[in-house]
């Protein structure tokens, strides 16, 4: 029998936002253990530009160091400062750390959003606020406890400079939360020493602010709260966070590019992908500079726009460099013409798409999976591209390496589709590993000796079993010189407008793309006894979908699971789809783009695929998935003949 918290809601199917705040009323799926120790969520509401990021990061990292599974979601505006910003932290000892929208505790530091922030607190939860000014009576709830700390007054009395008072007010709530939630102060102090080792004055002021907030809480409140933290240690290696790291997807992507041997990057700044190139630049400055000559062995170019950036990448790839760009949806739109050139002329290129909300400018600081079809068929005419779908920063690292290998093996553009949630938020993932025996897969590249042995070289003939013809690199040999055409050409590389010659080349490109299905990362497939349906998803939906499946199973609703990790689709995907009469395709866009791609590129009937969509711009919640699947199952049962 279904518990009511996971029943359907009218807005779940349409993706509509409720009246008060985005996705208000969504609940984290309940589990049998009702304990709130190491199983709760709290939200920090602030104003952008007031230095809250440092305080929030400190809290997240302290919890991680206590060995507790944790996630942090930074919800920030697209302007520089002045608008509301939130940071959501969820801890769960069982590792369920997808986003939730109801909180056990809210730190309300922005008077402009008090009403919505207080509304998101669970019954019997807590609101921590700056009591230097009284709360309006209209904001008070009888089912919530209010904890007032006069942060502004305390900081005015203890810090001299105006800017310092503003910044330290946010740092002070770290101390208060340490007392209320039982965060290990030793861990907090260690982190302060690490961060400010070279800045003793800053370390002193931060430590003072934290201690002020901590002491006030200890003196005025019953600490810790029933909702609290408890270190998860035990024997060496037994902690849930042992051998794990905190890292963003964009940093992991940059590391992947470095380890893959990329030496050229061209880009134009765009949220949320800019930090990929920021991180890659820092890594190159450390690892791609000759220690003796100080010569830079890399080239990073900020282009005038995205079209120029992809042109530079294609030119570098044609010359034999491993080159890439990072962008988001609007950038992909601008790059499409030259992406088609790289596809047709068969030039390697890696394009990292950190997806955000569209169309047009959309909401630059919100997450979505709205570029799936755009990237799969980017450019005019008949084009199909290799896509990789990481679900977390660990996969961003490994898939970026794979993208360079695939790009050169198949001499084609390869897209890595991350998103803002993965790219800009800290995730707890296994420590990144590397095989030192790795050698880049450069594909079919002819050496001078191989060219000398040929009677004549043709760029697009003969092809191998994968549909790939050998390429040459400029300067290797005059015998290997060729003209790269984006216009109609035959298999010998010569210009043509003959239908049969044009079709012969296009058919080979299609065969090449089809062959790539055996080389992209295979889908994750998990089957369960007595499963009555399948759930298919992609990318960052993974955590929420896994949690939803666990919650559904406790109610006797059992489903199998498939996570798509690459396109073209491997045979395991077609096999999974054919095993189920009903499949729910979970994705974060309005139009069901993954569902459409599955319909276009497999033999599965469209009627077997049911969409579960969330596209408001915030990371997916398990409750959204649970409610919509339950709703659709009930609707289907109503339609059955009595």
Coordinates of C-alpha atoms in Angstrom, one line a residue:
X1 CA 0.0 0.0 0.0
X2 CA 1.3 3.4 -0.9
X3 CA 2.1 6.0 1.8
X4 CA 0.4 9.3 1.1
X5 CA 3.6 11.4 0.9
X6 CA 4.5 9.8 -2.4
X7 CA 1.0 10.2 -4.0
X8 CA 0.5 12.2 -7.1
X9 CA 0.2 16.0 -7.4
X10 CA -1.4 17.9 -10.2
X11 CA 1.7 19.9 -11.0
X12 CA 4.1 17.0 -11.2
X13 CA 3.3 16.0 -14.8
X14 CA 3.2 19.5 -16.2
X15 CA 6.4 20.6 -14.4
X16 CA 4.5 23.7 -13.1
X17 CA 5.9 25.7 -10.2
X18 CA 3.6 26.0 -7.1
X19 CA 2.6 29.4 -5.8
X20 CA 5.3 29.8 -3.2
X21 CA 8.9 29.1 -4.2
X22 CA 10.2 26.6 -6.7
X23 CA 8.9 23.1 -6.1
X24 CA 7.7 23.9 -2.6
X25 CA 6.0 21.1 -0.9
X26 CA 8.2 18.4 -2.4
X27 CA 9.2 15.9 0.3
X28 CA 12.2 13.8 0.7
X29 CA 11.0 10.1 0.4
X30 CA 10.7 8.7 3.9
X31 CA 12.4 5.5 5.0
X32 CA 11.7 3.2 7.9
X33 CA 14.4 4.6 10.1
X34 CA 12.9 7.9 11.3
X35 CA 16.1 9.1 13.1
X36 CA 17.3 12.5 12.1
X37 CA 20.9 11.9 13.2
X38 CA 23.0 12.1 10.0
X39 CA 19.8 12.2 8.0
X40 CA 18.5 15.7 7.4
X41 CA 18.8 18.8 5.2
X42 CA 19.4 22.4 5.9
X43 CA 19.4 25.6 3.8
X44 CA 21.4 28.8 4.1
X45 CA 19.6 31.8 2.6
X46 CA 21.7 34.9 2.0
X47 CA 22.4 37.8 -0.4
X48 CA 24.7 37.3 -3.3
X49 CA 28.0 39.1 -2.9
X50 CA 28.2 39.0 0.9
X51 CA 30.8 36.3 1.2
X52 CA 28.5 33.5 2.2
X53 CA 30.2 31.1 -0.2
X54 CA 33.2 30.7 2.1
X55 CA 31.0 29.9 5.1
X56 CA 28.9 27.4 3.2
X57 CA 31.9 25.7 1.7
X58 CA 33.4 25.4 5.2
X59 CA 30.3 23.7 6.5
X60 CA 30.1 21.3 3.6
X61 CA 33.7 20.3 3.9
X62 CA 33.6 19.9 7.7
X63 CA 30.7 17.5 7.4
X64 CA 32.5 15.6 4.7
X65 CA 35.6 15.3 6.9
X66 CA 33.4 13.8 9.7
X67 CA 32.9 10.9 7.3
X68 CA 29.2 11.6 6.6
X69 CA 27.7 11.4 3.0
X70 CA 26.8 14.9 2.1
X71 CA 25.9 17.1 -0.9
X72 CA 25.8 20.8 -1.4
X73 CA 23.7 22.7 -4.0
X74 CA 24.5 26.3 -4.7
X75 CA 21.5 28.2 -6.1
X76 CA 22.7 31.6 -7.1
X77 CA 21.4 34.5 -9.3
X78 CA 22.9 35.4 -12.7
X79 CA 23.9 38.9 -11.6
X80 CA 27.0 39.8 -9.6
X81 CA 25.5 40.8 -6.3
X82 CA 22.4 41.9 -4.5
X83 CA 19.9 39.2 -5.3
X84 CA 19.0 36.2 -3.1
X85 CA 21.3 33.2 -3.0
X86 CA 20.8 29.8 -1.3
X87 CA 23.0 26.9 -0.4
X88 CA 21.4 23.6 0.4
X89 CA 23.2 20.9 2.3
X90 CA 21.8 17.4 2.7
X91 CA 23.3 14.7 4.8
X92 CA 22.3 11.1 4.7
X93 CA 24.1 8.2 6.3
X94 CA 22.8 5.8 3.6
X95 CA 24.2 8.0 0.8
X96 CA 21.0 9.4 -0.6
X97 CA 22.1 12.9 -1.3
X98 CA 20.0 14.1 -4.2
X99 CA 18.3 17.5 -3.7
X100 CA 15.4 17.9 -1.4
X101 CA 13.1 21.0 -1.1
X102 CA 12.0 20.7 2.5
X103 CA 14.4 21.4 5.2
X104 CA 14.9 20.6 8.9
X105 CA 16.6 23.9 9.5
X106 CA 16.9 27.1 7.5
X107 CA 19.5 29.8 8.2
X108 CA 17.5 32.9 7.2
X109 CA 20.0 35.8 6.6
X110 CA 18.1 37.6 3.9
X111 CA 15.1 39.6 5.0
X112 CA 13.8 39.8 1.4
X113 CA 13.2 36.0 1.3
X114 CA 12.2 35.4 4.9
X115 CA 8.6 34.4 4.0
X116 CA 9.6 31.7 1.4
X117 CA 12.6 30.5 3.4
X118 CA 10.5 29.9 6.6
X119 CA 7.8 28.3 4.6
X120 CA 10.2 25.6 3.4
X121 CA 11.0 24.4 7.0
X122 CA 9.4 21.1 7.9
X123 CA 7.0 21.0 10.9
X124 CA 9.0 20.8 14.1
X125 CA 12.0 22.2 12.3
X126 CA 14.1 25.3 13.2
X127 CA 14.8 28.7 11.8
X128 CA 18.1 30.4 12.7
X129 CA 18.0 34.2 12.0
X130 CA 19.6 37.4 12.8
X131 CA 17.7 38.8 15.8
X132 CA 19.4 42.2 15.6
X133 CA 16.0 43.1 14.0
X134 CA 12.7 41.4 15.0
X135 CA 10.9 39.1 12.7
X136 CA 7.5 40.2 11.4
X137 CA 4.6 38.5 13.2
X138 CA 3.3 37.4 9.8
X139 CA 6.4 35.2 9.3
X140 CA 6.1 33.3 12.5
X141 CA 4.9 29.7 12.5
X142 CA 3.6 27.8 15.5
X143 CA 5.0 24.5 14.3
X144 CA 8.6 25.8 13.9
X145 CA 11.2 26.8 16.5
X146 CA 12.9 30.2 16.0
X147 CA 16.5 30.6 17.1
X148 CA 17.5 34.2 17.1
X149 CA 21.2 35.3 17.2
X150 CA 22.0 39.0 17.0
X151 CA 24.8 38.5 14.4
X152 CA 24.9 42.2 13.2
X153 CA 25.1 43.5 16.8
X154 CA 27.8 40.9 17.8
X155 CA 29.9 41.7 14.7
X156 CA 29.5 45.5 15.2
X157 CA 30.8 45.1 18.7
X158 CA 33.7 42.9 17.8
X159 CA 34.9 44.0 14.3
X160 CA 36.0 47.5 13.3
X161 CA 35.6 47.7 9.5
X162 CA 32.2 47.8 7.8
X163 CA 33.1 45.2 5.1
X164 CA 34.6 42.9 7.7
X165 CA 31.4 43.1 9.8
X166 CA 29.3 42.0 6.8
X167 CA 31.6 39.1 6.0
X168 CA 32.1 37.9 9.5
X169 CA 28.3 37.8 10.1
X170 CA 28.2 34.9 7.7
X171 CA 31.2 33.2 9.2
X172 CA 29.6 33.5 12.7
X173 CA 26.7 31.3 11.7
X174 CA 29.2 28.6 11.0
X175 CA 30.0 28.6 14.7
X176 CA 26.3 28.6 15.7
X177 CA 25.6 25.6 13.4
X178 CA 28.6 23.8 14.8
X179 CA 27.1 24.0 18.2
X180 CA 23.5 23.3 17.1
X181 CA 24.4 20.4 14.8
X182 CA 27.4 19.1 16.7
X183 CA 29.9 19.7 14.0
X184 CA 33.4 18.8 15.2
X185 CA 35.1 22.1 16.0
X186 CA 38.5 20.5 15.8
X187 CA 37.7 19.8 12.1
X188 CA 36.6 23.4 11.6
X189 CA 39.8 24.7 13.2
X190 CA 42.0 22.5 11.1
X191 CA 40.3 23.7 8.0
X192 CA 40.8 27.4 9.0
X193 CA 44.5 26.7 9.5
X194 CA 44.8 25.0 6.1
X195 CA 42.9 27.8 4.3
X196 CA 44.6 30.8 6.0
X197 CA 48.0 29.5 6.8
X198 CA 49.6 32.3 4.8
X199 CA 47.1 34.9 6.1
X200 CA 47.2 34.9 9.9
X201 CA 45.1 38.1 10.2
X202 CA 42.3 36.5 8.2
X203 CA 42.6 33.3 10.1
X204 CA 42.3 35.2 13.4
X205 CA 39.2 37.1 12.4
X206 CA 37.5 34.0 11.0
X207 CA 38.3 32.0 14.1
X208 CA 37.0 34.8 16.3
X209 CA 33.7 35.0 14.4
X210 CA 33.1 31.3 14.5
X211 CA 33.8 31.2 18.2
X212 CA 31.4 34.1 18.8
X213 CA 28.6 32.3 17.0
X214 CA 29.5 29.0 18.8
X215 CA 29.6 30.5 22.3
X216 CA 26.3 32.3 21.8
X217 CA 24.5 29.1 20.8
X218 CA 26.0 27.2 23.7
X219 CA 24.9 29.9 26.2
X220 CA 21.4 30.4 24.8
X221 CA 20.2 27.2 23.2
X222 CA 19.9 23.5 24.1
X223 CA 22.8 22.1 22.0
X224 CA 22.9 20.0 20.0
X225 CA 19.5 19.8 18.4
X226 CA 17.8 16.4 18.0
X227 CA 18.6 16.9 14.3
X228 CA 22.4 16.6 14.5
X229 CA 25.6 15.1 13.1
X230 CA 27.6 12.2 14.4
X231 CA 31.0 11.4 13.0
X232 CA 31.0 8.2 11.0
X233 CA 34.5 6.7 11.5
X234 CA 35.2 3.3 12.9
X235 CA 38.0 1.1 11.6
X236 CA 40.4 2.6 9.0
X237 CA 38.6 2.8 5.7
X238 CA 35.2 2.2 7.2
X239 CA 33.9 5.7 6.9
X240 CA 31.4 6.3 4.0
X241 CA 33.7 9.1 2.8
X242 CA 37.0 7.1 3.1
X243 CA 38.9 7.2 -0.2
X244 CA 36.5 9.9 -1.5
X245 CA 37.0 13.5 -2.5
X246 CA 35.0 16.6 -2.9
X247 CA 35.3 18.0 -6.4
X248 CA 33.2 19.9 -9.0
X249 CA 32.5 18.4 -12.4
X250 CA 34.2 21.3 -14.2
X251 CA 37.4 20.8 -12.3
X252 CA 37.3 17.1 -13.0
X253 CA 36.7 17.8 -16.7
X254 CA 39.7 20.0 -16.8
X255 CA 41.8 17.2 -15.1
X256 CA 40.5 14.8 -17.7
X257 CA 41.6 17.0 -20.5
X258 CA 45.0 17.4 -19.0
X259 CA 45.5 13.6 -18.5
X260 CA 44.2 12.9 -22.0
X261 CA 47.1 15.0 -23.4
X262 CA 45.1 18.1 -24.5
X263 CA 47.4 21.0 -25.3
X264 CA 45.1 23.4 -27.1
X265 CA 41.9 24.9 -25.8
X266 CA 39.8 27.7 -27.3
X267 CA 36.8 29.2 -25.6
X268 CA 34.5 32.1 -25.0
X269 CA 33.3 32.8 -21.4
X270 CA 29.8 31.5 -20.7
X271 CA 28.1 30.3 -17.5
X272 CA 28.3 27.6 -16.3
X273 CA 31.3 26.3 -18.3
X274 CA 33.9 29.1 -17.7
X275 CA 35.5 27.3 -14.7
X276 CA 36.4 24.4 -17.0
X277 CA 38.9 26.6 -18.8
X278 CA 39.9 28.4 -15.6
X279 CA 40.8 25.1 -14.0
X280 CA 42.6 23.9 -17.2
X281 CA 44.6 27.1 -17.4
X282 CA 45.8 26.6 -13.8
X283 CA 46.7 23.0 -14.4
X284 CA 48.6 23.8 -17.6
X285 CA 50.5 26.5 -15.8
X286 CA 51.6 23.9 -13.3
X287 CA 52.1 20.9 -15.5
X288 CA 52.6 22.1 -19.0
X289 CA 55.5 24.5 -18.5
X290 CA 59.1 23.3 -19.0
X291 CA 60.7 23.5 -15.6
X292 CA 64.1 24.6 -17.1
X293 CA 63.2 26.8 -20.1
X294 CA 59.9 28.0 -18.6
X295 CA 58.4 27.5 -22.1
X296 CA 54.7 26.9 -22.2
X297 CA 53.8 23.7 -23.9
X298 CA 50.1 24.6 -24.3
X299 CA 48.0 27.1 -26.1
X300 CA 44.8 28.5 -24.5
X301 CA 42.9 31.1 -26.6
X302 CA 39.9 33.2 -25.6
X303 CA 38.2 33.8 -28.8
X304 CA 35.9 36.6 -29.9
X305 CA 32.9 34.3 -29.9
X306 CA 32.0 30.6 -29.8
X307 CA 32.1 30.2 -33.6
X308 CA 35.7 31.4 -33.6
X309 CA 36.5 29.1 -30.7
X310 CA 35.4 25.9 -32.4
X311 CA 37.2 27.0 -35.5
X312 CA 40.4 27.2 -33.6
X313 CA 39.8 23.8 -32.1
X314 CA 39.1 22.2 -35.5
X315 CA 42.2 23.8 -36.9
X316 CA 44.3 22.5 -34.0
X317 CA 42.8 19.0 -34.4
X318 CA 43.5 19.0 -38.1
X319 CA 47.1 19.8 -37.3
X320 CA 47.3 16.8 -34.9
X321 CA 46.9 18.5 -31.5
X322 CA 44.4 17.3 -28.9
X323 CA 42.1 20.3 -28.7
X324 CA 38.8 21.1 -27.0
X325 CA 36.4 23.8 -26.1
X326 CA 33.9 24.2 -23.2
X327 CA 30.6 26.0 -23.6
X328 CA 26.9 25.8 -22.9
X329 CA 23.7 25.7 -25.0
X330 CA 23.9 29.2 -26.6
X331 CA 27.5 28.4 -27.6
X332 CA 26.6 25.1 -29.2
X333 CA 24.0 27.0 -31.3
X334 CA 26.7 29.3 -32.6
X335 CA 29.2 26.5 -33.2
X336 CA 26.8 24.3 -35.2
X337 CA 28.0 25.4 -38.7
X338 CA 31.6 24.5 -38.0
X339 CA 30.7 21.4 -36.1
X340 CA 29.2 20.2 -39.4
X341 CA 32.4 21.0 -41.1
X342 CA 34.4 18.8 -38.7
X343 CA 31.9 16.0 -39.1
X344 CA 31.9 16.0 -42.9
X345 CA 35.7 16.7 -43.3
X346 CA 36.3 14.2 -40.5
X347 CA 38.4 16.2 -38.0
X348 CA 38.7 15.4 -34.3
X349 CA 37.3 17.9 -31.8
X350 CA 36.1 17.6 -28.2
X351 CA 33.2 19.9 -27.1
X352 CA 32.3 20.0 -23.4
X353 CA 28.7 21.2 -23.0
X354 CA 27.9 22.2 -19.4
X355 CA 24.1 22.5 -19.9
X356 CA 22.0 25.2 -18.5
X357 CA 18.4 26.4 -18.8
X358 CA 17.3 27.6 -22.3
X359 CA 16.0 28.6 -24.8
X360 CA 17.8 31.8 -25.7
X361 CA 19.7 33.2 -22.7
X362 CA 17.3 31.3 -20.5
X363 CA 18.4 31.1 -16.9
X364 CA 22.2 31.0 -17.0
X365 CA 22.6 29.8 -13.4
X366 CA 20.0 27.1 -13.4
X367 CA 20.5 23.5 -14.5
X368 CA 18.8 21.5 -17.2
X369 CA 19.3 18.7 -19.8
X370 CA 18.0 20.6 -22.7
X371 CA 20.8 20.2 -25.3
X372 CA 20.5 16.4 -25.9
X373 CA 18.9 16.7 -29.4
X374 CA 20.9 19.8 -30.2
X375 CA 24.2 18.0 -29.7
X376 CA 23.1 14.7 -31.2
X377 CA 22.3 16.3 -34.6
X378 CA 24.2 19.5 -34.4
X379 CA 24.5 21.4 -37.7
X380 CA 22.4 21.4 -40.9
X381 CA 22.1 18.4 -43.2
X382 CA 22.5 14.8 -42.1
X383 CA 24.8 14.8 -39.1
X384 CA 25.1 12.5 -36.1
X385 CA 27.5 13.0 -33.3
X386 CA 29.0 10.9 -30.5
X387 CA 27.7 12.0 -27.1
X388 CA 29.0 11.1 -23.6
X389 CA 26.7 11.6 -20.5
X390 CA 28.6 11.8 -17.2
X391 CA 26.5 11.5 -14.1
X392 CA 29.0 13.0 -11.6
X393 CA 32.5 14.5 -11.5
X394 CA 34.3 11.1 -11.4
X395 CA 32.7 10.3 -14.8
X396 CA 33.5 13.8 -16.1
X397 CA 37.1 13.0 -15.5
X398 CA 37.1 9.6 -17.2
X399 CA 34.6 10.5 -20.0
X400 CA 36.7 13.5 -21.0
X401 CA 39.7 11.3 -21.5
X402 CA 37.4 8.9 -23.5
X403 CA 36.1 11.8 -25.6
X404 CA 39.6 12.6 -26.9
X405 CA 40.2 8.9 -27.8
X406 CA 36.9 8.6 -29.5
X407 CA 37.4 11.9 -31.4
X408 CA 40.7 10.7 -32.9
X409 CA 39.7 7.1 -33.4
X410 CA 36.6 8.1 -35.4
X411 CA 37.9 11.5 -36.7
X412 CA 34.8 13.4 -35.6
X413 CA 33.5 15.8 -33.0
X414 CA 32.6 14.3 -29.7
X415 CA 30.4 16.0 -27.1
X416 CA 30.6 15.6 -23.3
X417 CA 27.2 16.6 -21.9
X418 CA 27.6 17.7 -18.3
X419 CA 25.2 20.2 -16.6
X420 CA 25.4 23.0 -14.1
X421 CA 24.5 20.8 -11.2
X422 CA 27.5 18.5 -11.9
X423 CA 29.8 21.2 -13.2
X424 CA 29.5 23.9 -10.5
X425 CA 28.6 22.0 -7.3
X426 CA 30.9 20.0 -5.1
X427 CA 30.2 16.3 -5.2
X428 CA 31.5 13.4 -3.1
X429 CA 33.0 10.9 -5.5
X430 CA 35.6 8.1 -5.2
X431 CA 39.2 9.3 -5.3
X432 CA 40.1 9.7 -9.0
X433 CA 42.3 6.9 -10.3
X434 CA 44.7 6.7 -13.3
X435 CA 46.3 4.0 -15.2
X436 CA 49.9 5.0 -15.9
X437 CA 50.0 2.5 -18.8
X438 CA 47.4 4.6 -20.7
X439 CA 48.4 5.7 -24.1
X440 CA 46.2 8.0 -26.2
X441 CA 44.3 6.3 -29.0
X442 CA 45.3 8.5 -32.0
X443 CA 43.4 6.4 -34.4
X444 CA 44.6 5.8 -38.0
X445 CA 47.4 8.3 -38.5
X446 CA 49.9 7.4 -41.2
X447 CA 53.6 7.9 -40.6
X448 CA 56.2 9.0 -43.2
X449 CA 57.2 5.4 -43.7
X450 CA 53.7 4.2 -44.2
X451 CA 53.1 7.0 -46.7
X452 CA 56.2 6.2 -48.6
X453 CA 55.0 2.6 -49.0
X454 CA 51.7 3.7 -50.6
X455 CA 51.5 4.2 -54.4
X456 CA 49.2 7.2 -53.8
X457 CA 47.4 8.6 -50.7
X458 CA 43.7 9.4 -50.7
X459 CA 42.2 11.1 -47.7
X460 CA 38.9 9.1 -47.5
X461 CA 39.9 5.7 -48.9
X462 CA 40.3 3.0 -48.1
X463 CA 38.3 2.7 -44.9
X464 CA 38.7 0.0 -42.2
X465 CA 36.0 -2.1 -40.7
X466 CA 35.0 0.8 -38.5
X467 CA 34.4 3.0 -41.5
X468 CA 37.4 5.1 -40.7
X469 CA 40.0 6.2 -43.4
X470 CA 43.6 7.0 -42.4
X471 CA 44.6 10.6 -42.0
X472 CA 47.9 12.3 -42.1
X473 CA 49.3 15.2 -40.2
X474 CA 50.7 18.4 -41.9
X475 CA 54.4 18.3 -42.4
X476 CA 54.8 14.5 -42.2
X477 CA 55.3 14.1 -46.0
X478 CA 54.4 15.9 -49.2
X479 CA 52.9 12.6 -50.3
X480 CA 50.3 12.9 -47.6
X481 CA 49.2 16.4 -48.4
X482 CA 45.4 16.8 -49.0
X483 CA 42.8 19.5 -49.3
X484 CA 40.2 19.4 -46.6
X485 CA 36.7 20.0 -48.1
X486 CA 33.5 21.0 -46.4
X487 CA 31.9 20.9 -49.8
X488 CA 30.7 17.8 -51.6
X489 CA 33.5 15.3 -52.0
X490 CA 34.0 11.7 -53.1
X491 CA 35.9 9.0 -51.3
X492 CA 39.2 10.1 -52.8
X493 CA 38.8 13.6 -51.4
X494 CA 38.0 15.2 -54.8
X495 CA 35.1 17.7 -55.3
X496 CA 31.9 16.1 -56.6
X497 CA 28.3 16.8 -57.1
X498 CA 27.5 13.3 -58.4
X499 CA 24.7 11.7 -56.3
X500 CA 26.3 8.3 -56.1
X501 CA 29.7 9.6 -55.0
X502 CA 28.2 11.9 -52.4
X503 CA 25.9 9.2 -51.0
X504 CA 28.9 6.8 -50.8
X505 CA 30.7 9.1 -48.5
X506 CA 27.6 9.9 -46.4
X507 CA 26.8 6.2 -46.1
X508 CA 30.3 5.5 -44.8
X509 CA 29.9 8.3 -42.2
X510 CA 26.7 6.7 -41.0
X511 CA 28.5 3.3 -40.7
X512 CA 31.3 5.0 -38.8
X513 CA 28.8 6.5 -36.4
X514 CA 27.0 3.2 -36.0
X515 CA 30.2 1.4 -35.2
X516 CA 31.0 3.9 -32.4
X517 CA 28.2 2.4 -30.3
X518 CA 30.7 -0.4 -29.4
X519 CA 33.2 2.2 -28.1
X520 CA 31.1 4.7 -26.1
X521 CA 30.7 3.9 -22.3
X522 CA 28.1 1.2 -22.0
X523 CA 24.8 1.9 -20.2
X524 CA 24.5 1.0 -16.5
X525 CA 21.9 -1.7 -16.3
X526 CA 20.4 -3.0 -13.0
X527 CA 17.7 -5.6 -12.9
X528 CA 15.6 -6.5 -9.8
X529 CA 13.4 -9.6 -9.1
X530 CA 9.7 -9.0 -9.8
X531 CA 10.3 -5.7 -11.6
X532 CA 7.1 -4.6 -13.4
X533 CA 8.6 -1.7 -15.4
X534 CA 11.9 -0.1 -16.3
X535 CA 13.3 3.4 -15.5
X536 CA 15.6 5.0 -18.0
X537 CA 17.6 8.2 -17.2
X538 CA 20.7 10.1 -18.1
X539 CA 23.4 12.2 -16.4
X540 CA 22.8 13.9 -13.1
X541 CA 19.4 12.4 -12.6
X542 CA 21.1 9.3 -11.4
X543 CA 21.1 10.0 -7.6
X544 CA 17.5 11.1 -7.5
X545 CA 16.3 8.2 -9.6
X546 CA 18.2 5.6 -7.5
X547 CA 16.6 7.0 -4.3
X548 CA 13.2 7.0 -6.0
X549 CA 13.5 3.4 -7.0
X550 CA 14.4 2.5 -3.4
X551 CA 11.4 4.3 -2.0
X552 CA 9.1 2.8 -4.6
X553 CA 10.4 -0.7 -3.8
X554 CA 9.5 -0.3 -0.1
X555 CA 5.9 0.2 -1.3
X556 CA 6.0 -2.9 -3.5
X557 CA 6.5 -1.0 -6.8
X558 CA 9.7 -2.6 -8.2
X559 CA 11.5 -1.3 -11.3
X560 CA 14.6 -2.1 -13.3
X561 CA 17.1 0.6 -14.0
X562 CA 19.1 1.8 -17.0
X563 CA 21.3 4.9 -17.2
X564 CA 22.4 6.0 -20.6
X565 CA 26.0 7.0 -20.8
X566 CA 26.7 7.3 -24.5
X567 CA 25.3 7.8 -27.9
X568 CA 25.0 6.1 -30.4
X569 CA 23.1 3.7 -28.2
X570 CA 24.9 0.4 -27.5
X571 CA 23.1 -3.0 -27.9
X572 CA 22.5 -3.3 -24.2
X573 CA 20.0 -0.3 -24.4
X574 CA 17.9 -1.9 -27.1
X575 CA 17.9 -5.2 -25.1
X576 CA 16.7 -3.4 -22.0
X577 CA 14.0 -1.6 -23.8
X578 CA 12.7 -4.7 -25.4
X579 CA 12.4 -6.5 -22.0
X580 CA 9.9 -4.0 -20.7
X581 CA 6.4 -3.2 -21.8
X582 CA 6.4 0.1 -19.8
X583 CA 9.4 2.3 -19.2
X584 CA 9.6 5.7 -17.5
X585 CA 12.2 8.0 -19.1
X586 CA 13.4 10.5 -16.4
X587 CA 15.1 13.7 -17.6
X588 CA 15.4 17.4 -17.0
X589 CA 13.8 19.1 -20.0
X590 CA 10.3 20.0 -21.1
X591 CA 10.1 18.0 -24.3
X592 CA 11.4 14.6 -23.3
X593 CA 14.5 14.8 -25.5
X594 CA 16.0 11.5 -24.3
X595 CA 12.7 9.8 -24.9
X596 CA 12.6 11.3 -28.5
X597 CA 16.2 10.1 -29.1
X598 CA 15.3 6.6 -27.9
X599 CA 12.3 6.6 -30.2
X600 CA 14.3 7.8 -33.2
X601 CA 17.4 5.6 -32.7
X602 CA 15.9 2.3 -31.5
X603 CA 13.1 0.0 -32.6
X604 CA 11.1 0.5 -29.3
X605 CA 7.5 1.6 -29.7
X606 CA 6.9 5.2 -28.6
X607 CA 3.8 4.0 -26.6
X608 CA 6.1 2.0 -24.3
X609 CA 8.0 5.1 -23.2
X610 CA 6.4 7.4 -20.5
X611 CA 8.0 10.8 -19.8
X612 CA 8.9 11.9 -16.3
X613 CA 10.2 15.4 -16.6
X614 CA 11.4 18.2 -14.4
X615 CA 12.6 21.4 -16.0
X616 CA 12.2 24.2 -13.5
X617 CA 16.0 24.7 -13.4
X618 CA 16.7 23.1 -10.0
X619 CA 18.4 19.7 -9.5
X620 CA 16.0 16.7 -9.6
X621 CA 14.4 15.4 -6.5
X622 CA 13.6 11.8 -5.8
X623 CA 10.1 12.8 -4.7
X624 CA 9.3 14.3 -8.1
X625 CA 10.2 10.9 -9.7
X626 CA 8.3 8.9 -7.2
X627 CA 5.1 11.0 -7.4
X628 CA 5.1 11.0 -11.2
X629 CA 5.7 7.3 -11.6
X630 CA 3.0 6.5 -9.1
X631 CA 0.6 8.9 -10.8
X632 CA 1.2 7.4 -14.2
X633 CA 0.8 3.8 -12.9
X634 CA -2.5 4.8 -11.3
X635 CA -3.7 6.5 -14.4
X636 CA -2.9 3.4 -16.5
X637 CA -4.7 1.2 -14.0
X638 CA -7.8 3.4 -14.3
X639 CA -7.8 2.9 -18.1
X640 CA -7.8 -0.9 -17.9
X641 CA -11.1 -2.6 -18.6
X642 CA -12.9 -3.7 -15.4

